[in-house]
Each structure stands twice: as C-alpha cells, then as structure tokens.
Tab-separated table of C-alpha atoms in Angstrom:
chain	number	residue	atom	x	y	z
A	8	MET	CA	33.967	-87.788	-33.918
A	9	GLY	CA	35.200	-85.655	-36.801
A	10	ALA	CA	34.654	-81.945	-37.252
A	11	THR	CA	31.952	-80.541	-39.510
A	12	GLY	CA	32.984	-78.985	-42.817
A	13	PRO	CA	31.494	-75.868	-44.465
A	14	ASP	CA	29.009	-77.964	-46.495
A	15	GLY	CA	27.677	-79.654	-43.351
A	16	ARG	CA	29.386	-83.024	-43.783
A	17	ARG	CA	31.700	-84.641	-41.232
A	18	GLU	CA	35.439	-84.444	-41.785
A	19	GLY	CA	38.127	-86.766	-40.442
A	20	ARG	CA	41.717	-85.881	-39.612
A	21	PHE	CA	43.041	-86.809	-43.045
A	22	GLU	CA	40.227	-84.911	-44.734
A	23	ARG	CA	41.051	-81.737	-42.824
A	24	ARG	CA	44.811	-82.020	-43.270
A	25	TYR	CA	44.750	-82.718	-47.007
A	26	ALA	CA	41.609	-80.847	-48.092
A	27	THR	CA	43.528	-78.339	-50.216
A	28	ALA	CA	45.628	-81.029	-51.885
A	29	ALA	CA	42.560	-83.161	-52.617
A	30	GLY	CA	40.728	-80.176	-54.077
A	31	SER	CA	43.654	-79.354	-56.362
A	32	LEU	CA	43.956	-82.950	-57.538
A	33	ARG	CA	40.228	-83.151	-58.133
A	34	ALA	CA	40.311	-79.957	-60.187
A	35	ARG	CA	43.175	-81.375	-62.244
A	36	MET	CA	41.208	-84.596	-62.827
A	37	VAL	CA	38.260	-82.550	-64.083
A	38	ARG	CA	40.491	-80.525	-66.410
A	39	ARG	CA	41.928	-83.707	-67.891
A	40	ILE	CA	38.465	-85.151	-68.496
A	41	GLU	CA	37.383	-81.879	-70.122
A	42	SER	CA	40.458	-81.835	-72.358
A	43	GLY	CA	39.397	-85.251	-73.626
A	44	GLY	CA	35.961	-83.928	-74.582
A	45	GLY	CA	34.066	-84.961	-71.434
A	46	LEU	CA	32.030	-83.112	-68.814
A	47	THR	CA	30.415	-80.668	-71.214
A	48	ASP	CA	27.401	-80.389	-68.882
A	49	PRO	CA	28.197	-77.832	-66.131
A	50	ALA	CA	26.098	-79.746	-63.597
A	51	TRP	CA	28.105	-82.936	-64.111
A	52	ARG	CA	31.319	-80.918	-64.080
A	53	ALA	CA	30.333	-79.556	-60.675
A	54	ALA	CA	29.594	-83.051	-59.371
A	55	PHE	CA	33.012	-84.374	-60.376
A	56	ALA	CA	34.677	-81.235	-58.998
A	57	GLU	CA	33.002	-81.507	-55.608
A	58	VAL	CA	32.514	-85.195	-54.754
A	59	PRO	CA	35.757	-86.434	-53.116
A	60	ARG	CA	36.733	-89.671	-54.878
A	61	HIS	CA	39.475	-90.375	-52.343
A	62	LEU	CA	36.894	-90.624	-49.573
A	63	PHE	CA	35.331	-93.577	-51.427
A	64	VAL	CA	38.382	-95.425	-52.754
A	65	LEU	CA	40.832	-94.983	-49.854
A	66	ASP	CA	40.271	-95.938	-46.242
A	67	ASP	CA	42.048	-93.969	-43.509
A	68	GLN	CA	44.753	-96.613	-43.200
A	69	ASP	CA	45.334	-96.559	-46.969
A	70	THR	CA	46.526	-92.952	-46.910
A	71	GLY	CA	49.665	-93.757	-44.982
A	72	TYR	CA	48.908	-90.908	-42.584
A	73	GLY	CA	50.063	-91.837	-39.101
A	74	GLY	CA	51.266	-95.342	-39.979
A	75	GLU	CA	51.807	-97.942	-42.667
A	76	PRO	CA	49.203	-98.216	-45.461
A	77	GLY	CA	46.595	-100.876	-44.888
A	78	PRO	CA	45.184	-103.493	-47.279
A	79	GLY	CA	44.443	-101.955	-50.645
A	80	GLY	CA	46.962	-99.154	-50.215
A	81	GLU	CA	48.908	-100.339	-53.228
A	82	TYR	CA	46.042	-99.391	-55.528
A	83	GLY	CA	47.009	-95.742	-55.199
A	84	GLY	CA	50.131	-96.230	-57.283
A	85	GLY	CA	53.432	-94.385	-56.945
A	86	TYR	CA	54.177	-90.758	-56.233
A	87	ASP	CA	52.918	-88.416	-58.941
A	88	GLU	CA	55.882	-86.499	-60.325
A	89	GLU	CA	53.706	-83.914	-62.046
A	90	TYR	CA	52.065	-83.109	-58.731
A	91	GLY	CA	55.454	-82.923	-57.015
A	92	GLU	CA	56.714	-80.476	-59.619
A	93	GLU	CA	53.633	-78.302	-59.286
A	94	TYR	CA	53.391	-78.134	-55.500
A	95	GLY	CA	56.689	-79.388	-54.129
A	96	GLU	CA	57.201	-82.896	-52.791
A	97	GLY	CA	57.500	-81.847	-49.144
A	98	PHE	CA	54.445	-79.588	-48.946
A	99	ALA	CA	52.058	-80.604	-46.162
A	100	TYR	CA	48.716	-78.832	-46.361
A	101	GLY	CA	47.485	-77.408	-43.097
A	102	GLU	CA	50.808	-77.573	-41.240
A	103	GLY	CA	53.385	-76.016	-43.542
A	104	PRO	CA	56.277	-77.658	-45.388
A	105	VAL	CA	57.629	-81.049	-44.385
A	106	HIS	CA	61.247	-81.718	-45.326
A	107	GLY	CA	63.745	-84.475	-44.680
A	108	ARG	CA	63.531	-88.227	-44.410
A	109	GLY	CA	62.028	-88.704	-40.961
A	110	PRO	CA	58.807	-90.614	-40.159
A	111	VAL	CA	56.605	-87.526	-40.550
A	112	ALA	CA	57.934	-86.772	-44.040
A	113	ALA	CA	57.714	-90.436	-45.051
A	114	SER	CA	54.152	-90.646	-43.763
A	115	HIS	CA	53.251	-87.517	-45.693
A	116	ARG	CA	54.753	-88.862	-48.917
A	117	ARG	CA	52.783	-92.101	-48.550
A	118	ALA	CA	49.603	-90.114	-48.004
A	119	MET	CA	50.247	-87.905	-51.029
A	120	SER	CA	51.066	-90.933	-53.193
A	121	ARG	CA	47.746	-92.581	-52.432
A	122	LEU	CA	45.768	-89.355	-52.588
A	123	THR	CA	47.251	-88.606	-56.010
A	124	GLY	CA	46.459	-92.143	-57.163
A	125	ALA	CA	42.842	-91.670	-56.128
A	126	TYR	CA	42.531	-88.853	-58.678
A	127	ALA	CA	44.389	-90.495	-61.544
A	128	ASP	CA	42.256	-91.286	-64.591
A	129	ARG	CA	42.359	-95.023	-64.114
A	130	PRO	CA	40.223	-97.708	-62.478
A	131	ILE	CA	41.000	-98.761	-58.917
A	132	ALA	CA	40.496	-102.325	-57.733
A	133	THR	CA	38.663	-102.218	-54.411
A	134	ARG	CA	37.714	-105.814	-53.609
A	135	VAL	CA	39.422	-109.057	-54.602
A	136	VAL	CA	38.109	-112.425	-53.371
A	137	GLY	CA	40.078	-115.619	-53.978
A	138	GLY	CA	42.197	-113.877	-56.588
A	139	GLU	CA	39.109	-112.683	-58.494
A	140	LEU	CA	38.305	-109.001	-58.900
A	141	VAL	CA	34.703	-108.524	-57.747
A	142	SER	CA	34.498	-104.752	-57.337
A	143	SER	CA	36.319	-101.670	-58.540
A	144	SER	CA	35.975	-97.945	-59.031
A	145	SER	CA	35.807	-97.223	-62.770
A	146	GLN	CA	38.068	-94.848	-64.684
A	147	PRO	CA	36.767	-91.302	-63.969
A	148	SER	CA	36.658	-90.258	-67.643
A	149	LEU	CA	34.531	-93.329	-68.435
A	150	MET	CA	32.269	-92.571	-65.478
A	151	ALA	CA	31.842	-89.025	-66.788
A	152	LEU	CA	30.930	-90.306	-70.245
A	153	MET	CA	28.337	-92.684	-68.792
A	154	CYS	CA	26.856	-90.032	-66.520
A	155	GLU	CA	26.376	-87.619	-69.413
A	156	ALA	CA	24.976	-90.404	-71.605
A	157	LEU	CA	22.135	-90.833	-69.080
A	158	ASP	CA	20.683	-87.565	-70.433
A	159	VAL	CA	19.291	-86.381	-67.097
A	160	HIS	CA	18.036	-82.919	-66.233
A	161	GLY	CA	17.493	-83.179	-62.493
A	162	GLY	CA	15.092	-85.133	-60.318
A	163	GLU	CA	15.080	-88.368	-62.333
A	164	ARG	CA	14.951	-91.588	-60.296
A	165	VAL	CA	17.931	-93.841	-61.014
A	166	LEU	CA	18.647	-97.497	-60.284
A	167	GLU	CA	22.358	-98.317	-60.286
A	168	ILE	CA	23.385	-101.964	-60.698
A	169	GLY	CA	26.727	-102.467	-58.943
A	170	ALA	CA	27.211	-100.320	-55.852
A	171	GLY	CA	31.006	-100.472	-55.906
A	172	THR	CA	32.467	-97.942	-53.478
A	173	GLY	CA	29.406	-95.685	-53.558
A	174	TYR	CA	31.293	-93.000	-55.510
A	175	ASN	CA	29.145	-93.228	-58.632
A	176	ALA	CA	25.986	-93.146	-56.510
A	177	ALA	CA	27.312	-90.010	-54.804
A	178	LEU	CA	27.906	-88.357	-58.194
A	179	LEU	CA	24.390	-89.278	-59.320
A	180	ALA	CA	22.856	-87.992	-56.092
A	181	HIS	CA	24.828	-84.740	-56.345
A	182	ARG	CA	23.450	-84.176	-59.858
A	183	LEU	CA	19.869	-85.351	-59.261
A	184	GLY	CA	19.181	-84.391	-55.667
A	185	PRO	CA	18.023	-86.199	-52.516
A	186	ASP	CA	15.951	-89.402	-52.632
A	187	THR	CA	16.640	-90.096	-56.312
A	188	VAL	CA	19.254	-92.871	-56.311
A	189	THR	CA	19.018	-96.575	-55.494
A	190	THR	CA	22.120	-98.748	-55.789
A	191	ILE	CA	22.285	-102.527	-55.457
A	192	ASP	CA	25.024	-105.135	-55.129
A	193	LEU	CA	25.138	-108.835	-54.359
A	194	GLU	CA	27.789	-108.796	-51.622
A	195	PRO	CA	26.952	-107.460	-48.131
A	196	GLU	CA	30.588	-106.402	-47.673
A	197	ILE	CA	30.381	-104.181	-50.765
A	198	THR	CA	27.063	-102.580	-49.854
A	199	ALA	CA	28.204	-102.033	-46.253
A	200	ALA	CA	31.311	-100.213	-47.479
A	201	ALA	CA	29.306	-98.132	-49.973
A	202	ARG	CA	26.843	-97.166	-47.235
A	203	ALA	CA	29.679	-96.208	-44.897
A	204	HIS	CA	31.365	-94.092	-47.588
A	205	LEU	CA	28.134	-92.276	-48.464
A	206	ASP	CA	27.448	-91.580	-44.794
A	207	ALA	CA	31.015	-90.386	-44.282
A	208	TYR	CA	30.625	-87.978	-47.201
A	209	GLY	CA	27.562	-86.848	-45.340
A	210	THR	CA	25.691	-84.506	-47.681
A	211	GLU	CA	21.905	-84.725	-47.631
A	212	ALA	CA	21.843	-86.220	-51.135
A	213	ALA	CA	24.525	-88.806	-50.330
A	214	ARG	CA	22.824	-89.892	-47.113
A	215	SER	CA	19.533	-90.309	-48.994
A	216	VAL	CA	20.951	-92.926	-51.406
A	217	VAL	CA	19.208	-96.263	-50.823
A	218	VAL	CA	21.810	-99.052	-50.744
A	219	VAL	CA	20.379	-102.534	-51.286
A	220	THR	CA	21.992	-105.960	-50.895
A	221	GLY	CA	20.572	-108.330	-53.497
A	222	ASP	CA	20.731	-109.773	-57.001
A	223	GLY	CA	21.068	-106.797	-59.314
A	224	ALA	CA	19.550	-108.742	-62.227
A	225	LEU	CA	16.225	-108.616	-60.365
A	226	GLY	CA	16.359	-104.859	-59.862
A	227	HIS	CA	14.608	-103.439	-56.796
A	228	PRO	CA	10.802	-103.331	-57.222
A	229	PRO	CA	10.026	-101.458	-53.961
A	230	ARG	CA	11.601	-98.273	-55.341
A	231	ALA	CA	10.309	-98.626	-58.920
A	232	PRO	CA	9.508	-97.119	-61.325
A	233	TYR	CA	12.864	-95.681	-62.363
A	234	ASP	CA	13.565	-93.147	-65.089
A	235	ARG	CA	17.082	-94.441	-65.668
A	236	VAL	CA	18.898	-97.731	-65.052
A	237	ILE	CA	22.686	-97.704	-65.189
A	238	ALA	CA	24.767	-100.864	-64.849
A	239	THR	CA	28.426	-100.794	-63.872
A	240	CYS	CA	29.002	-104.498	-64.517
A	241	GLU	CA	29.391	-106.452	-67.758
A	242	LEU	CA	26.239	-108.197	-69.010
A	243	PRO	CA	25.535	-111.084	-71.399
A	244	PHE	CA	21.916	-109.930	-71.917
A	245	VAL	CA	19.354	-107.387	-70.679
A	246	PRO	CA	17.566	-108.619	-67.526
A	247	PRO	CA	13.785	-108.356	-68.129
A	248	ALA	CA	13.216	-106.955	-64.618
A	249	TRP	CA	14.991	-103.737	-65.556
A	250	LEU	CA	12.594	-103.084	-68.424
A	251	GLU	CA	9.613	-103.805	-66.185
A	252	GLN	CA	10.870	-101.385	-63.546
A	253	CYS	CA	11.757	-98.557	-65.947
A	254	THR	CA	9.226	-95.975	-67.099
A	255	PRO	CA	8.258	-95.881	-70.806
A	256	GLY	CA	10.592	-93.417	-72.469
A	257	GLY	CA	13.228	-94.117	-69.843
A	258	LEU	CA	16.808	-95.089	-70.569
A	259	LEU	CA	18.956	-98.121	-69.784
A	260	LEU	CA	22.742	-97.679	-70.039
A	261	LEU	CA	24.470	-101.049	-70.021
A	262	PRO	CA	27.952	-102.533	-70.591
A	263	LEU	CA	27.569	-105.469	-72.985
A	264	ALA	CA	30.808	-107.351	-73.641
A	265	THR	CA	33.310	-104.594	-74.560
A	266	GLY	CA	30.752	-101.920	-75.461
A	267	LEU	CA	28.196	-99.579	-73.889
A	268	VAL	CA	24.645	-99.587	-75.205
A	269	ALA	CA	21.986	-96.943	-74.490
A	270	LEU	CA	18.471	-98.397	-74.781
A	271	THR	CA	15.238	-96.413	-74.882
A	272	VAL	CA	12.451	-98.296	-73.100
A	273	HIS	CA	9.255	-98.517	-75.149
A	274	GLY	CA	7.314	-100.758	-72.774
A	275	PRO	CA	7.729	-103.409	-70.052
A	276	ARG	CA	9.224	-105.857	-72.572
A	277	GLN	CA	10.478	-103.621	-75.383
A	278	ALA	CA	13.643	-101.531	-75.732
A	279	GLU	CA	16.051	-100.567	-78.469
A	280	GLY	CA	19.177	-98.506	-78.928
A	281	ARG	CA	22.702	-98.203	-80.253
A	282	PHE	CA	26.169	-98.590	-78.825
A	283	LEU	CA	28.297	-95.636	-77.811
A	284	SER	CA	31.561	-95.077	-79.636
A	285	THR	CA	33.831	-95.908	-76.713
A	286	PRO	CA	35.058	-99.324	-75.548
A	287	ALA	CA	34.355	-100.252	-71.930
A	288	TYR	CA	35.465	-103.062	-69.645
A	289	PHE	CA	33.725	-103.954	-66.383
A	290	VAL	CA	33.594	-106.685	-63.761
A	291	PRO	CA	30.936	-109.244	-64.872
A	292	LEU	CA	27.465	-109.277	-63.320
A	293	ARG	CA	27.268	-111.761	-60.458
A	294	GLY	CA	24.024	-113.446	-59.477
A	295	GLY	CA	22.019	-113.193	-62.646
A	296	SER	CA	18.979	-115.171	-61.500
A	297	GLY	CA	16.893	-112.802	-63.612
A	298	ALA	CA	18.124	-114.209	-66.934
A	299	PRO	CA	15.512	-114.127	-69.710
A	300	ASP	CA	14.074	-117.414	-70.937
A	301	GLY	CA	16.343	-118.927	-73.572
A	302	ALA	CA	19.326	-116.707	-72.710
A	303	ALA	CA	22.335	-117.810	-74.709
A	304	GLU	CA	25.104	-119.297	-72.587
A	305	HIS	CA	27.877	-119.276	-75.154
A	306	GLY	CA	29.051	-115.684	-74.745
A	307	LEU	CA	27.922	-114.658	-78.229
A	308	ALA	CA	28.093	-110.938	-77.481
A	309	ALA	CA	31.743	-111.138	-76.467
A	310	GLU	CA	32.519	-113.355	-79.454
A	311	VAL	CA	30.872	-111.004	-81.939
A	312	PHE	CA	32.269	-107.841	-80.396
A	313	GLY	CA	35.738	-109.187	-79.859
A	314	GLN	CA	36.291	-110.898	-83.200
A	315	SER	CA	34.152	-109.391	-85.912
A	316	ALA	CA	32.480	-106.209	-84.803
A	317	PHE	CA	34.548	-103.836	-82.673
A	318	GLY	CA	38.101	-102.595	-82.989
A	319	GLY	CA	40.569	-102.493	-85.806
A	320	ILE	CA	40.856	-99.921	-88.572
A	321	THR	CA	38.906	-101.950	-91.124
A	322	ARG	CA	35.994	-102.832	-88.840
A	323	PRO	CA	32.759	-100.790	-88.694
A	324	ASP	CA	32.272	-98.024	-86.166
A	325	ARG	CA	30.755	-99.141	-82.856
A	326	THR	CA	27.809	-96.780	-83.265
A	327	ARG	CA	26.604	-98.812	-86.266
A	328	TYR	CA	25.724	-101.603	-83.830
A	329	GLY	CA	22.606	-101.827	-81.725
A	330	LEU	CA	20.504	-104.032	-79.488
A	331	THR	CA	16.779	-104.773	-79.590
A	332	VAL	CA	14.627	-106.368	-76.899
A	333	ASP	CA	11.176	-107.514	-78.014
A	334	GLY	CA	9.466	-109.739	-75.466
A	335	PRO	CA	11.586	-112.870	-74.948
A	336	ARG	CA	13.785	-112.050	-77.959
A	337	GLN	CA	17.015	-110.084	-77.686
A	338	TRP	CA	19.419	-109.596	-80.564
A	339	LEU	CA	22.401	-107.549	-81.654
A	340	TRP	CA	22.410	-105.948	-85.074
A	341	ARG	CA	24.514	-103.853	-87.404
A	342	ASP	CA	22.906	-100.879	-89.139
A	343	SER	CA	19.326	-102.171	-88.813
A	344	PRO	CA	17.362	-104.312	-86.316
A	345	GLU	CA	15.811	-106.131	-89.283
A	346	GLY	CA	19.137	-107.380	-90.577
A	347	PRO	CA	20.670	-108.890	-92.494
A	348	LEU	CA	23.501	-108.823	-89.928
A	349	THR	CA	21.984	-109.889	-86.600
A	350	TRP	CA	23.107	-112.058	-83.688
A	351	PRO	CA	20.644	-113.507	-81.137
A	352	LEU	CA	21.282	-113.116	-77.410
A	353	THR	CA	18.329	-115.395	-76.632
A	354	THR	CA	17.290	-118.608	-78.317
A	355	THR	CA	13.539	-117.880	-78.292
C-alpha cells in the first residue's frame, strides 16, 4: 500500500522518489504549451500543471526503476538532453545525486528517460493489437486546445468518447469537479486500465469519473443529458445518439478526418458548426453501430479534406469549412451550409 500525498491521493514508490522531477517536467510542458498560444484559461492551466500525465501513460515497470522497463517502455523515447543540462544527468530526487555506471545509476537514467518522455509534447501509443494502434495518449498541446475549445465554466456534464489512458478524463474532472465526467471505450482492457489510473491518481474528482465499456457511437444514455460531448477518435460522421443525449445549446467537439469541428446542438437531430484552424489526427472510432441511416461508406470526408480542402498555401483556411446535421442529413460545406460547395456525409 502506498503512502498518502498532501492532496489526499495515494503515492507509490516511484511517485515519491521522482515527485520533484515530475513536477518540474510538467511545469516545463505547460510553459511550452503556453508559448505556443495555448492554456490561456487559468483553470485549464492549473489542470495541466497538476494532473500527472506520467501516472497515466507509464506503468511502474515502464519507468525502469528497480529493473528493466516493461512492455510499452519504449514509448518514452530517449534521454532528454535539455533536462540533463538543466538538472544534471545524475540527479536522483529524494536520495541525492547518483553518479557512475552501476545498476542504480542505470536504473535512474532509464526512469528519467521515460519520465521525460511522458511530458514531451507528442502523442504516446499505449495499446497496439495485431500491429494496429487502438489507443494512445494525444499530444498535450492538442489536448489543451480541445479542452479550451469546449468552452466550459465549471460543473458542466461531459461525455468523452475514447477513454484512452484516463488522462483526458482526469483533466476534465479536475476542471469541472466531481461527478461530471463519463468516459466510454469499446475494449474492456482499455477501460480497466483507465479506471485503474484514475483510482491510482486518487483525487475525489478522478475517482468520481464513470468509466463505461461499450460502443461509443451509442453514447451512454443512463448518464444523459450531457452539456458537452468530446470525441478523441476519428469519425466519418456524427452519431445521432450524441445529439439526442446532448442538451440544446450544448457543444460537440469531434475529429472528422484530419480536422476538428465544434458543433452547437440546436435539438435532438440538429447541430451546426465550423472547423478549428488546427489539423488533428486520431485513432479511428471502433464499433460504430450507431451510424446514421444512409451514412456514406466511401470516406468522403477524408477525401475532401485530404485532397481539396485542407492544407497547402493556396487552399482555403480550415475555419471556412463547416458541418451541418439536419435530421438524417449530414453535409460538409465551405463558407455557407447552403452551398454551392457542399459534400454529403449521408446519402439521405
């Protein structure tokens, strides 16, 4: 059983030994996101500064502390030279400097390498099945952009599609408070890991996150209605269940092909909004039994976005594009929902 930290959550041996290092790396991650124009909301800045990403993306064996790194340890990347220059390569928090090339120093360097990788501004693959990536932790700067795009003020009820490691749910719960966040994923292994990570973090808000195993395209009616729905998986269309489970005036934030679209919900079958300016790449939605009638199966969104709409100096800005849902009809548009440049996502 681990000790209890000052905020009331349980701490393991690695957490205690490397708490100062993790805090410094987390602060540096926040500074980098801020320098890129993100985390302008102090409440979101506090969430990213306090929620320990390494606790969600690295298991104890991945740190290299006390033995060889376990499966997934390679995702942490190599030793961070900038960190070594700032703090000294042999510095071991909690027990003084570690020098030399013995097993203790080597174990420490492995731990620092993976800890540093956990706070790099890059995505981390967390589950691969049969050579296919099925779950990952998104790039922190992109997560920050999406969190701020939700336009929350505290207390909103959020449905997250794609539980991942549980890190994003922990950030949401930190910002919104206890009993506000529901997260869903198709694979029991993913939801079990997310639940374990949230419990290990151990704050009241993190423990209150409801983790559901199921088809994300169907949402989770028992906890509806939601004020916000955020998807962390690529979509070919907007599942109707999400509109039905979101309050009028609520917001859906969705990755569609290589873009992110923010939709205002006007009713159980109506929503409309524009794309954000940034590109975004996510693992595709799995399951998808909640496809709307007449959903196109030819990947039109990816075709339009990849070839004629997004990217390139001569192509229009992403924010000129939008998405409208009106009953069974869903379509992409440029400049205006009425056309003339529109592309249907459904055939009805």
